[in-house]
CSV table of C-alpha atoms in Angstrom, one decimal:
chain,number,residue,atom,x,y,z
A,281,UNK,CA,52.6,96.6,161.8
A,282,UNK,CA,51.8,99.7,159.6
A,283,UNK,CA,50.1,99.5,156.4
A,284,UNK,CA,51.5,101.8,154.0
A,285,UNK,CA,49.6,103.8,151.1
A,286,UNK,CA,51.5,105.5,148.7
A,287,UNK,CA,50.4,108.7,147.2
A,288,UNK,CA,47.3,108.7,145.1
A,289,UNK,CA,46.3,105.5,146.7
A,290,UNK,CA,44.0,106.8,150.1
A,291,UNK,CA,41.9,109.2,147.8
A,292,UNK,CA,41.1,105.9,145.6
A,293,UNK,CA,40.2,104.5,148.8
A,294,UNK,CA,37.9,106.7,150.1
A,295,UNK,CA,35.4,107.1,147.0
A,296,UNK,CA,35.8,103.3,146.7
A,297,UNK,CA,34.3,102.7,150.6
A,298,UNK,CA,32.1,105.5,149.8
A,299,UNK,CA,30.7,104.0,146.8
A,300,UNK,CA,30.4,100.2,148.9
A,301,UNK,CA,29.0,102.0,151.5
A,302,UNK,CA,26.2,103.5,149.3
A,303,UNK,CA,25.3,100.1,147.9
A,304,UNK,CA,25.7,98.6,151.7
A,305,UNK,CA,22.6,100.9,152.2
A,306,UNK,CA,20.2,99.7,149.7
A,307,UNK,CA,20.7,96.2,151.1
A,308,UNK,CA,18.0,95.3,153.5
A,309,UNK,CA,20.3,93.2,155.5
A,310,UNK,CA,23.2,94.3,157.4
A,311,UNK,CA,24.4,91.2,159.0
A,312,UNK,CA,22.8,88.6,160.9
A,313,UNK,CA,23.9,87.6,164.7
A,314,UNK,CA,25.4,84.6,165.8
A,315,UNK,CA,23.0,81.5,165.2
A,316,UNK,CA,23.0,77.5,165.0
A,317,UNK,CA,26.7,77.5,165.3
A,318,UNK,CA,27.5,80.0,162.4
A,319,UNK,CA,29.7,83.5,163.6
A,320,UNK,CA,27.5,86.3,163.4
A,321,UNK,CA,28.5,88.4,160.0
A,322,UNK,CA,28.5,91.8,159.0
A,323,UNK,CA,29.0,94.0,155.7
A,324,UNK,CA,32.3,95.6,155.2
A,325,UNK,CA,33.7,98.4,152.4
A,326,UNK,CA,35.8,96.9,149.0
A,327,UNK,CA,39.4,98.4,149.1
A,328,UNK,CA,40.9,99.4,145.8
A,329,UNK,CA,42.3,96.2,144.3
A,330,UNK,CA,46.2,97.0,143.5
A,331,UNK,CA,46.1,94.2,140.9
A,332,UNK,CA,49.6,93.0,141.7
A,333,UNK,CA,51.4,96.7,142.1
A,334,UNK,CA,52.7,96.4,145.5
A,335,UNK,CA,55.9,96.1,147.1
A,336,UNK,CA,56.1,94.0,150.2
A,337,UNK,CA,59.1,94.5,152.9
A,338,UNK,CA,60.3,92.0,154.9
A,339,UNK,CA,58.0,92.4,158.2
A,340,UNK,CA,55.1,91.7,155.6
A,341,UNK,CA,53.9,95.0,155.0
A,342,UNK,CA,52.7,95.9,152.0
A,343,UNK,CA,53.6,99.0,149.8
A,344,UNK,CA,50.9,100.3,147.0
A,345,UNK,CA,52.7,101.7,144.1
A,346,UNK,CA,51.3,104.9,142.5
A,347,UNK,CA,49.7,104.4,139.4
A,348,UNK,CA,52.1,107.2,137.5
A,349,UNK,CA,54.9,104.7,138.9
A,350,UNK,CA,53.7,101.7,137.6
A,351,UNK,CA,54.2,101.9,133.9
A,352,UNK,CA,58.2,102.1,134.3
A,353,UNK,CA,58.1,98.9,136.4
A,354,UNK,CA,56.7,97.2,133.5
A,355,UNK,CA,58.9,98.2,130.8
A,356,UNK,CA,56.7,101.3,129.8
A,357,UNK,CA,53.3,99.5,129.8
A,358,UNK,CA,51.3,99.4,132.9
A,359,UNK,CA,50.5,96.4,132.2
A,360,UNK,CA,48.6,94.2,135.3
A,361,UNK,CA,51.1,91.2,135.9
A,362,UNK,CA,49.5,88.3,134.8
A,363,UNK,CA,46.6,90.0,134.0
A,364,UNK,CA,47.0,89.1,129.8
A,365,UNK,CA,45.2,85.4,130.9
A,366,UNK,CA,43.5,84.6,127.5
A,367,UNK,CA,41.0,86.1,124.9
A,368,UNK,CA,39.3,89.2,125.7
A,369,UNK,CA,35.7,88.7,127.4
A,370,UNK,CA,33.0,89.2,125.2
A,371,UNK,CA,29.2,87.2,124.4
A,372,UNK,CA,28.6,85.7,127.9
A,373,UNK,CA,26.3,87.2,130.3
A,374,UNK,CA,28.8,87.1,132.9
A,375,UNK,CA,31.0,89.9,131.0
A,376,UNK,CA,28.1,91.0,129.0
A,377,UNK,CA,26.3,92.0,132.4
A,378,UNK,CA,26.0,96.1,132.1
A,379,UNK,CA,23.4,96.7,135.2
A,380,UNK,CA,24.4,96.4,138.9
A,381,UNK,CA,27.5,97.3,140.9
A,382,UNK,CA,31.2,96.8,139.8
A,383,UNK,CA,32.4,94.0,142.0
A,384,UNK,CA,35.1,96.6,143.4
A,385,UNK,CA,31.9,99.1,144.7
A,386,UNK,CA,30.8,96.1,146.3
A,387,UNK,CA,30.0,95.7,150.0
A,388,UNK,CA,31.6,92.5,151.6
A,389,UNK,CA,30.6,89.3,153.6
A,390,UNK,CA,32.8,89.2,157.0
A,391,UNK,CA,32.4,86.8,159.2
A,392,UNK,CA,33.2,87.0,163.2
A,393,UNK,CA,36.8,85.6,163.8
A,394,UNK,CA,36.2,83.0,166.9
A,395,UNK,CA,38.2,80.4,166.2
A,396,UNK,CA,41.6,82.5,167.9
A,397,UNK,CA,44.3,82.6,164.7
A,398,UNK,CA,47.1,85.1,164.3
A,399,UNK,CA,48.4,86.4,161.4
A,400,UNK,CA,52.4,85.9,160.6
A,401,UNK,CA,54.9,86.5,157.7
A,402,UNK,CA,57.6,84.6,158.2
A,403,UNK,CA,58.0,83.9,154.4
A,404,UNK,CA,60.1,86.3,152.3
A,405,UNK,CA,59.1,86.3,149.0
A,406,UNK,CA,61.4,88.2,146.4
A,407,UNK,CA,60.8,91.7,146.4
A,408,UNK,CA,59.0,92.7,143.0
A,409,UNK,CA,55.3,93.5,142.3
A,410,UNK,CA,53.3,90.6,141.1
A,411,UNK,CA,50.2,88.6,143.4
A,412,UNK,CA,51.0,85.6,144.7
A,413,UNK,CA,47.4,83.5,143.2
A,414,UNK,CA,48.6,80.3,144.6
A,415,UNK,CA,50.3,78.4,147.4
A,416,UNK,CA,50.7,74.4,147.9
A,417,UNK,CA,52.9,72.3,150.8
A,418,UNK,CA,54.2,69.0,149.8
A,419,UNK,CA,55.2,66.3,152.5
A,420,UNK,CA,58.3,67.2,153.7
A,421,UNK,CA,57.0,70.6,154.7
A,422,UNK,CA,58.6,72.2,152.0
A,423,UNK,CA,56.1,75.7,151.0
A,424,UNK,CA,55.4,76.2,147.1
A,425,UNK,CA,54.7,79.7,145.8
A,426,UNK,CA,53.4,80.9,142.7
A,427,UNK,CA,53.7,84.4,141.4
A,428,UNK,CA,52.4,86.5,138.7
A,429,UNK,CA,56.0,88.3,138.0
A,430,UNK,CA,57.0,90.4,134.7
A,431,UNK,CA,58.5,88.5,132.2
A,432,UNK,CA,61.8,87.8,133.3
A,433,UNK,CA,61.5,87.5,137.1
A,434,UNK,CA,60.9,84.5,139.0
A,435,UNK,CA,57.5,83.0,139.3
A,436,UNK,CA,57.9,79.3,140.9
A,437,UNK,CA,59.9,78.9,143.7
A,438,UNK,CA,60.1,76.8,147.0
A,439,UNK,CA,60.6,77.6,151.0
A,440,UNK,CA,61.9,74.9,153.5
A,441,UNK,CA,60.5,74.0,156.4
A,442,UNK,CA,62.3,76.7,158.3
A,443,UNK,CA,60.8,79.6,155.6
A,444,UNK,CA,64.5,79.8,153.6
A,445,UNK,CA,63.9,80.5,150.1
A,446,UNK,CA,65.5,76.8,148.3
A,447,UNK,CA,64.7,76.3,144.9
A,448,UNK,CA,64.2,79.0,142.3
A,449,UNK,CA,62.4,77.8,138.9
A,450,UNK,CA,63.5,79.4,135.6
A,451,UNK,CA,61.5,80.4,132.8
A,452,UNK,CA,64.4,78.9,130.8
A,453,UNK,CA,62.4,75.4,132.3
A,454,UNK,CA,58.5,76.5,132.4
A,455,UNK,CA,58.6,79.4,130.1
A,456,UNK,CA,57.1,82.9,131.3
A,457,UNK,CA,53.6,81.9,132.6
A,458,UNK,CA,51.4,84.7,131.2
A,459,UNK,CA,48.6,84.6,134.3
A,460,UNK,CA,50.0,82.1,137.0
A,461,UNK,CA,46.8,80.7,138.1
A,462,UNK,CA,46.2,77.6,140.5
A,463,UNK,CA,49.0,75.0,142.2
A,464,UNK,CA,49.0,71.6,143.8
A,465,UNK,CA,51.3,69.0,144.5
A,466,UNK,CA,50.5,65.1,144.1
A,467,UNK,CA,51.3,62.6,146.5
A,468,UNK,CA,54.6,62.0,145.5
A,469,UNK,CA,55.8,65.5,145.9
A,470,UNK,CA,55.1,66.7,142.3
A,471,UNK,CA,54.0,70.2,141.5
A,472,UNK,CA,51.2,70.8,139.0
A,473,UNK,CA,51.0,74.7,138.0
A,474,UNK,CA,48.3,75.9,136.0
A,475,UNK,CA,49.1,79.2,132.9
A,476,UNK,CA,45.3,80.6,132.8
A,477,UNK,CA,46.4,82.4,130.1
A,478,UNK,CA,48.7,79.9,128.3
A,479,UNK,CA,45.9,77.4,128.7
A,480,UNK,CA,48.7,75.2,129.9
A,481,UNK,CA,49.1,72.3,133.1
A,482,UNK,CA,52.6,71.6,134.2
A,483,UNK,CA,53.9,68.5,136.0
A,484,UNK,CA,57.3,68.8,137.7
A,485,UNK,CA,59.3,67.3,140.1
A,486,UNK,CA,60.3,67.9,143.8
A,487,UNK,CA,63.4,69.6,142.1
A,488,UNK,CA,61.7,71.8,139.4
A,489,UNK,CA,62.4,69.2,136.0
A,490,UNK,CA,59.9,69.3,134.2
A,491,UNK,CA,58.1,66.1,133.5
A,492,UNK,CA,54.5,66.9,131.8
A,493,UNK,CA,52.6,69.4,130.4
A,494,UNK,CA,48.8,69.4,129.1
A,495,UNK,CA,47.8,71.5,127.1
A,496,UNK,CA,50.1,73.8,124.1
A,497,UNK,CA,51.0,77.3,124.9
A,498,UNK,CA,49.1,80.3,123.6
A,499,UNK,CA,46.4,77.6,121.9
A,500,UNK,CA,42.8,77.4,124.4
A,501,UNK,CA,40.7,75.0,122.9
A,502,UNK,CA,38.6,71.9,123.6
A,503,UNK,CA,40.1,68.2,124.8
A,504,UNK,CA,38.4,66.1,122.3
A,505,UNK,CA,39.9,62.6,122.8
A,506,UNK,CA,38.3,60.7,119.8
A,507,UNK,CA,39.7,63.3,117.1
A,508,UNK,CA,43.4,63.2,119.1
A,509,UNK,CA,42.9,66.8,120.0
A,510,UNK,CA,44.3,67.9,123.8
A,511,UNK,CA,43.7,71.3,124.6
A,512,UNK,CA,42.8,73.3,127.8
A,513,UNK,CA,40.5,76.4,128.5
A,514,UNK,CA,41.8,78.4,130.5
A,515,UNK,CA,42.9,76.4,133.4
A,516,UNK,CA,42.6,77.4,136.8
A,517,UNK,CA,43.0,74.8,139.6
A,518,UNK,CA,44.5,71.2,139.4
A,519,UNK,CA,43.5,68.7,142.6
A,520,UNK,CA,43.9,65.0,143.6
A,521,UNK,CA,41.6,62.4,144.9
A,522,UNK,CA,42.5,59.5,146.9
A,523,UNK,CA,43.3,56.9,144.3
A,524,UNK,CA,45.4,59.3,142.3
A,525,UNK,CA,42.7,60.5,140.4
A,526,UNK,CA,43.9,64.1,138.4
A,527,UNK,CA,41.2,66.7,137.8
A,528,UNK,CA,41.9,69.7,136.3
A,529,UNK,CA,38.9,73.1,136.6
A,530,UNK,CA,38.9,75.0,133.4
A,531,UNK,CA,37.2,78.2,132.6
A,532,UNK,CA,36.6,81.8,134.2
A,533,UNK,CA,32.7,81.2,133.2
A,534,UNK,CA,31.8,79.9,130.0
A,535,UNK,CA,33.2,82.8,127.9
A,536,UNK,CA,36.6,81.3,128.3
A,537,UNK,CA,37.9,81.9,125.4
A,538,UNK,CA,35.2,83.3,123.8
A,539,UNK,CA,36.1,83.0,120.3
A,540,UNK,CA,33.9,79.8,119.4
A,541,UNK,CA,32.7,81.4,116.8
A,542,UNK,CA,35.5,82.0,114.7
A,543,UNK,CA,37.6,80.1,112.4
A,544,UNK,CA,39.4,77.9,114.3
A,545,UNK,CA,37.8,73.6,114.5
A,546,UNK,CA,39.8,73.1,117.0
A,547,UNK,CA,38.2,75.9,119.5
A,548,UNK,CA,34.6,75.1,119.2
A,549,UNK,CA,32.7,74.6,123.2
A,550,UNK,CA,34.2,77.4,125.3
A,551,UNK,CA,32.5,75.9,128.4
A,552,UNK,CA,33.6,75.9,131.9
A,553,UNK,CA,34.8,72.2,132.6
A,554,UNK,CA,36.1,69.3,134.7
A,555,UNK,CA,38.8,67.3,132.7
A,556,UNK,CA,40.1,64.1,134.4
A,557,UNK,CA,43.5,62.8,133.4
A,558,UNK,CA,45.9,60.1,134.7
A,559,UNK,CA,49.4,61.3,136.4
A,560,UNK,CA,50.8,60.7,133.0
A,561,UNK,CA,48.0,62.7,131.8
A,562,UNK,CA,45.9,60.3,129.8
A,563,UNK,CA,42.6,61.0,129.7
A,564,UNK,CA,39.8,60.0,131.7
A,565,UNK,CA,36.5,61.6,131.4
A,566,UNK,CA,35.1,65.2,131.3
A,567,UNK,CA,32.4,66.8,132.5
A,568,UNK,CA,30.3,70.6,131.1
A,569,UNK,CA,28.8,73.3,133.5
A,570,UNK,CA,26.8,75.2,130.7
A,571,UNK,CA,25.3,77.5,133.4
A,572,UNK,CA,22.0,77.0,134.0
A,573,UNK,CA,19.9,73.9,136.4
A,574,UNK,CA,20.7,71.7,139.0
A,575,UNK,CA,24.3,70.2,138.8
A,576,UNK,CA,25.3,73.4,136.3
A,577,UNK,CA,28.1,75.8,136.7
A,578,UNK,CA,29.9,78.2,134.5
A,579,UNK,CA,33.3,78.7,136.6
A,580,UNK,CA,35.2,76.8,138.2
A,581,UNK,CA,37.8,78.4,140.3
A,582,UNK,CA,37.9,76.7,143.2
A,583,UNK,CA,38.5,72.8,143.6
A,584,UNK,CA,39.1,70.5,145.7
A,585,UNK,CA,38.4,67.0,146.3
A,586,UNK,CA,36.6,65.8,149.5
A,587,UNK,CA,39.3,62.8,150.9
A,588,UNK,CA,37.0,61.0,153.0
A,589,UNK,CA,34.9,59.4,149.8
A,590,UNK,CA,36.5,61.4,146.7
A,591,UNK,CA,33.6,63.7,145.5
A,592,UNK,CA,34.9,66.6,143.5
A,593,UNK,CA,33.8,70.4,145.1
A,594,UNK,CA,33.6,72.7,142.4
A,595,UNK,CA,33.4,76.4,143.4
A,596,UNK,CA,31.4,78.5,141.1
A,597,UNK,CA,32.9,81.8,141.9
A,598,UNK,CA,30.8,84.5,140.5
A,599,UNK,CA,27.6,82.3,141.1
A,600,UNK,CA,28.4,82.1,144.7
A,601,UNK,CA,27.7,78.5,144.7
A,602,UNK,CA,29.5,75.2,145.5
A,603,UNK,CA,28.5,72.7,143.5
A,604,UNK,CA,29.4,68.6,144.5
A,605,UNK,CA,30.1,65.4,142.0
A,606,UNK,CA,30.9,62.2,142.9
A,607,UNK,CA,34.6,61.0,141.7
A,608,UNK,CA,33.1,60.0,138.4
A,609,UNK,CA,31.7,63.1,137.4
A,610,UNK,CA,27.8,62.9,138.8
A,611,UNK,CA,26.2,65.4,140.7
A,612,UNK,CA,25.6,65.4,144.1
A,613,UNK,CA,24.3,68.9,145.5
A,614,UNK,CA,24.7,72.2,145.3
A,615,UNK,CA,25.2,74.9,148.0
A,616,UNK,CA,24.6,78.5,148.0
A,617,UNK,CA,26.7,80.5,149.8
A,618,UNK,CA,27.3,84.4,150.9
A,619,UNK,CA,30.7,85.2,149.0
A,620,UNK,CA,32.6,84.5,146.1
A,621,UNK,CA,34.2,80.5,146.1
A,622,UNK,CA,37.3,81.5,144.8
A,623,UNK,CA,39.1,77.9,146.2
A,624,UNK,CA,38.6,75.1,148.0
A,625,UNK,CA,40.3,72.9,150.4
A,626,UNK,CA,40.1,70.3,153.4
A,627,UNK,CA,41.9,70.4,156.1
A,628,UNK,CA,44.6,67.6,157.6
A,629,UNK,CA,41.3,66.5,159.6
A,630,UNK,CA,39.0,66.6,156.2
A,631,UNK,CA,36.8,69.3,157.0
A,632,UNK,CA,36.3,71.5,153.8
A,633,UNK,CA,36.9,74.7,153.6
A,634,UNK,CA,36.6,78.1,151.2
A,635,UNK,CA,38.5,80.9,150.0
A,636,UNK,CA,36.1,84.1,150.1
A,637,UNK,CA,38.4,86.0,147.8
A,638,UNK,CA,37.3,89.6,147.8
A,639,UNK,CA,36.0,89.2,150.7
A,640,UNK,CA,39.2,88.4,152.5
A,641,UNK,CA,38.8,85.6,154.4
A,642,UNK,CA,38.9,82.0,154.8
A,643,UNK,CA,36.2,80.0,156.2
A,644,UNK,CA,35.4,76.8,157.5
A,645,UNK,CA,32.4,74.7,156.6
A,646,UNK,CA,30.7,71.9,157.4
A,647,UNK,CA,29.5,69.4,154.5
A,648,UNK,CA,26.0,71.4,153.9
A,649,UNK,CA,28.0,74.3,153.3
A,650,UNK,CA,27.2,75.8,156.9
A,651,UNK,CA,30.1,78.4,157.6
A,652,UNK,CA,31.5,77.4,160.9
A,653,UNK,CA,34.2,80.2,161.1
A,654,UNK,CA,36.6,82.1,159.7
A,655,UNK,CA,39.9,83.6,159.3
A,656,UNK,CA,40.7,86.7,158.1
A,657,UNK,CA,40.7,90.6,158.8
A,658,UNK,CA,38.8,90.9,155.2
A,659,UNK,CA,39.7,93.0,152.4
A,660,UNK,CA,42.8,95.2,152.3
A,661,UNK,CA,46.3,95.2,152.4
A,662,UNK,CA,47.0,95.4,156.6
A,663,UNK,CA,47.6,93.0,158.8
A,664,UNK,CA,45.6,89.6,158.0
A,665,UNK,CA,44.0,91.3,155.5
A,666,UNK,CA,43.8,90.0,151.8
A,667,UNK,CA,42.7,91.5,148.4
A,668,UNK,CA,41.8,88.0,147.1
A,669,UNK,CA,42.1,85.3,149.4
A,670,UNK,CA,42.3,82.5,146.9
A,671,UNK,CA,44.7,79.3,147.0
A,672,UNK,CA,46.0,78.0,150.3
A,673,UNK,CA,47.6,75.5,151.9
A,674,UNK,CA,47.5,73.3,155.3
A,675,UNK,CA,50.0,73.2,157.7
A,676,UNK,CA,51.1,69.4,159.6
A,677,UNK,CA,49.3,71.5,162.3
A,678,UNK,CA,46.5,72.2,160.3
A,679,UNK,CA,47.7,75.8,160.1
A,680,UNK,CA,46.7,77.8,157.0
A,681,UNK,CA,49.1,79.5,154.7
A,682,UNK,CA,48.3,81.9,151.6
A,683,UNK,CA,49.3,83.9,148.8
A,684,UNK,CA,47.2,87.2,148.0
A,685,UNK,CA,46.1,86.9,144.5
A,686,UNK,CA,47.1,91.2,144.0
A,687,UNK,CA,50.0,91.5,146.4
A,688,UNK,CA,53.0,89.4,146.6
A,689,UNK,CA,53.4,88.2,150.3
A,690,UNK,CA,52.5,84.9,151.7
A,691,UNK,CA,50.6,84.9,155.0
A,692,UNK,CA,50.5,82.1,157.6
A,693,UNK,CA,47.5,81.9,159.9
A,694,UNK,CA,48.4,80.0,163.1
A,695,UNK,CA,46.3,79.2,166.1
A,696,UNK,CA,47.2,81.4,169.4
């Protein structure tokens, strides 16, 4: 399959490899062999990220649209779809940062491929531009995808079993979702979605009603349950543990959203979080990352809860950490790792798993955080290739299937 690069696009490209290249070179390690069961790894270029410009065609390859083009696909404003997602980033040292590489100059973490996958597209998704952040399967086989679309186009939607496009959700029912974020579905074939920059959680059923949503639209804020106030910051994941249990991850760091400062009492912590509700979503419990020390986070983007005893993996993206608590909200351990933990997942066996996101690639672990293998031909827009490999989804057959974050295709990952 070709990869297409429309005009504009390849000279982007080259000073962007040149410039992970040059920061490649100042690293003192290249890659490391094969050892103690881990794939040997080795340091690849960034690609220019097409934040959700792209048009895919039906064979799955994937079309960059010029930036001159993009502005008239967005009513005028080249506007990044989904990209509003909350307040503006300002007083955290995450944002504040000004030393050090851009995370697009930087070079990235690949992994051997030697557990024997092939790469597949077998689901076509609407044409438009817009990333596809999220993916979730419910029982039946039935595929979920989530899309960052321009207001107006369809963002929700579902695939049967046999890849035919079934079920298209409105905005007239779940409003336009201003940065499509994280999906799951519950045991009883629900969908949660999650509006990062809504600050919203929506519940609905195998047939798109909708039945629950956390949260109110447009307001981020703090759940305090003793003064009756209910609001979400910046909610980025929803997951499930074995009893039922809800949790939701809230916060792109602990600037989310940043204006704690200001006038509002209602908006007063702005700290990356674990909120537990009930399926009805009553509350629970809570608990803060607040950065620093052992048990600490200040994202959490990936999550995922571990089904064989119901701890809750938090993945600290931009700390490249994972971070364990029990179901009740007490730390376990933490684990470093190599790449960004932009989601988390375990398989139909129960073996966990991460999404390396910018690194392009999906890799399995064992429960020390050991990377076992991976799947993925890293950063890009080819063939198995991802610009953020994020939220996923497991087959029956243990087969993995994903959106792309910055280019709307879903990928399916199959053993040969």
């Amino acid at each position: 399959m070709k990869m297409h690069l429309l005009a504009g696009t390849a000279l982007a490209l080259g000073l962007m490899t040149s410039a992970a290249f040059a920061q490649a070179s100042r690293l003192a390690i290249q890659g490391e062999p094969a050892r103690d069961g881990t794939p040997a790894w080795s340091l690849k270029p960034s690609f220019p990220d097409p934040t959700g410009f792209t048009m895919v065609e039906a064979d799955g390859t994937v079309n960059v649209v010029p930036r001159e083009q993009r502005a008239a696909l967005m009513g005028g404003v080249a506007r990044v779809p989904g990209g509003a997602g909350g307040q503006s980033c300002k007083g955290s040292p995450i944002c504040g940062r000004k030393d050090g590489y851009a995370r697009s100059a930087l070079a990235r973490v690949n992994y051997d491929q030697t557990m024997g996958y092939a790469f597949s597209y077998p689901y076509v998704v609407p044409k438009g531009i817009g990333g596809v952040p999220a993916v979730a399967m419910d029982s039946k086989g039935n595929l979920w995808v989530f899309k960052r679309s321009p207001v107006g186009v369809t963002q929700l939607m579902k695939f049967d079993a046999n890849h035919k496009l079934i079920l298209e959700v409105p905005e007239s029912v779940i409003g336009h979702q201003d940065k499509a974020h994280g999906m799951a579905v519950d045991a009883q074939d629900n969908v949660w979605i999650t509006d990062n920059g809504r600050a919203t959680v929506m519940k609905l059923s195998p047939e798109g009603k909708l039945l629950l949503t956390l949260g109110t639209a447009g307001k981020p804020g703090d759940w305090v349950e003793d003064k009756g106030q209910r609001l979400l910051w910046q909610p980025v994941m929803v997951a499930f543990g074995p009893k039922g249990e809800v949790y939701i991850g809230e916060g792109h760091a602990n600037e989310s959203p940043n204006d704690v400062d200001g006038p509002d009492a209602w908006n007063r912590e702005g700290v990356a979080r674990v909120v537990q509700v009930t399926s009805d979503g009553k509350f629970v419990r809570q608990w803060f990352g607040n950065e620093v020390g052992q048990g600490k986070f200040n994202d959490v983007h990936g999550l995922a809860v571990d089904p064989t005893n119901g701890d809750v993996w938090i993945g600290d993206r931009e700390q490249y950490r994972i971070v364990v608590y029990t179901a009740d909200g007490r730390f376990k351990k933490t684990f470093q790792t190599k790449n960004l933990v932009c989601a988390l997942n375990f398989d139909r066996d129960g073996n966990p798993w991460m999404a390396s996101g910018q690194d392009g690639q999906f890799l399995k672990l064992n429960r020390d955080g050991k990377v076992l293998g991976a799947v993925g031909n890293g950063m890009g827009v080819g063939h198995g290739q991802f610009t953020e490999a994020s939220y996923w989804a497991f087959d029956k057959n243990n087969n993995l299937i994903a959106g792309d974050t910055s280019v709307g295709r879903v990928t399916v990952m199959s053993k040969k």
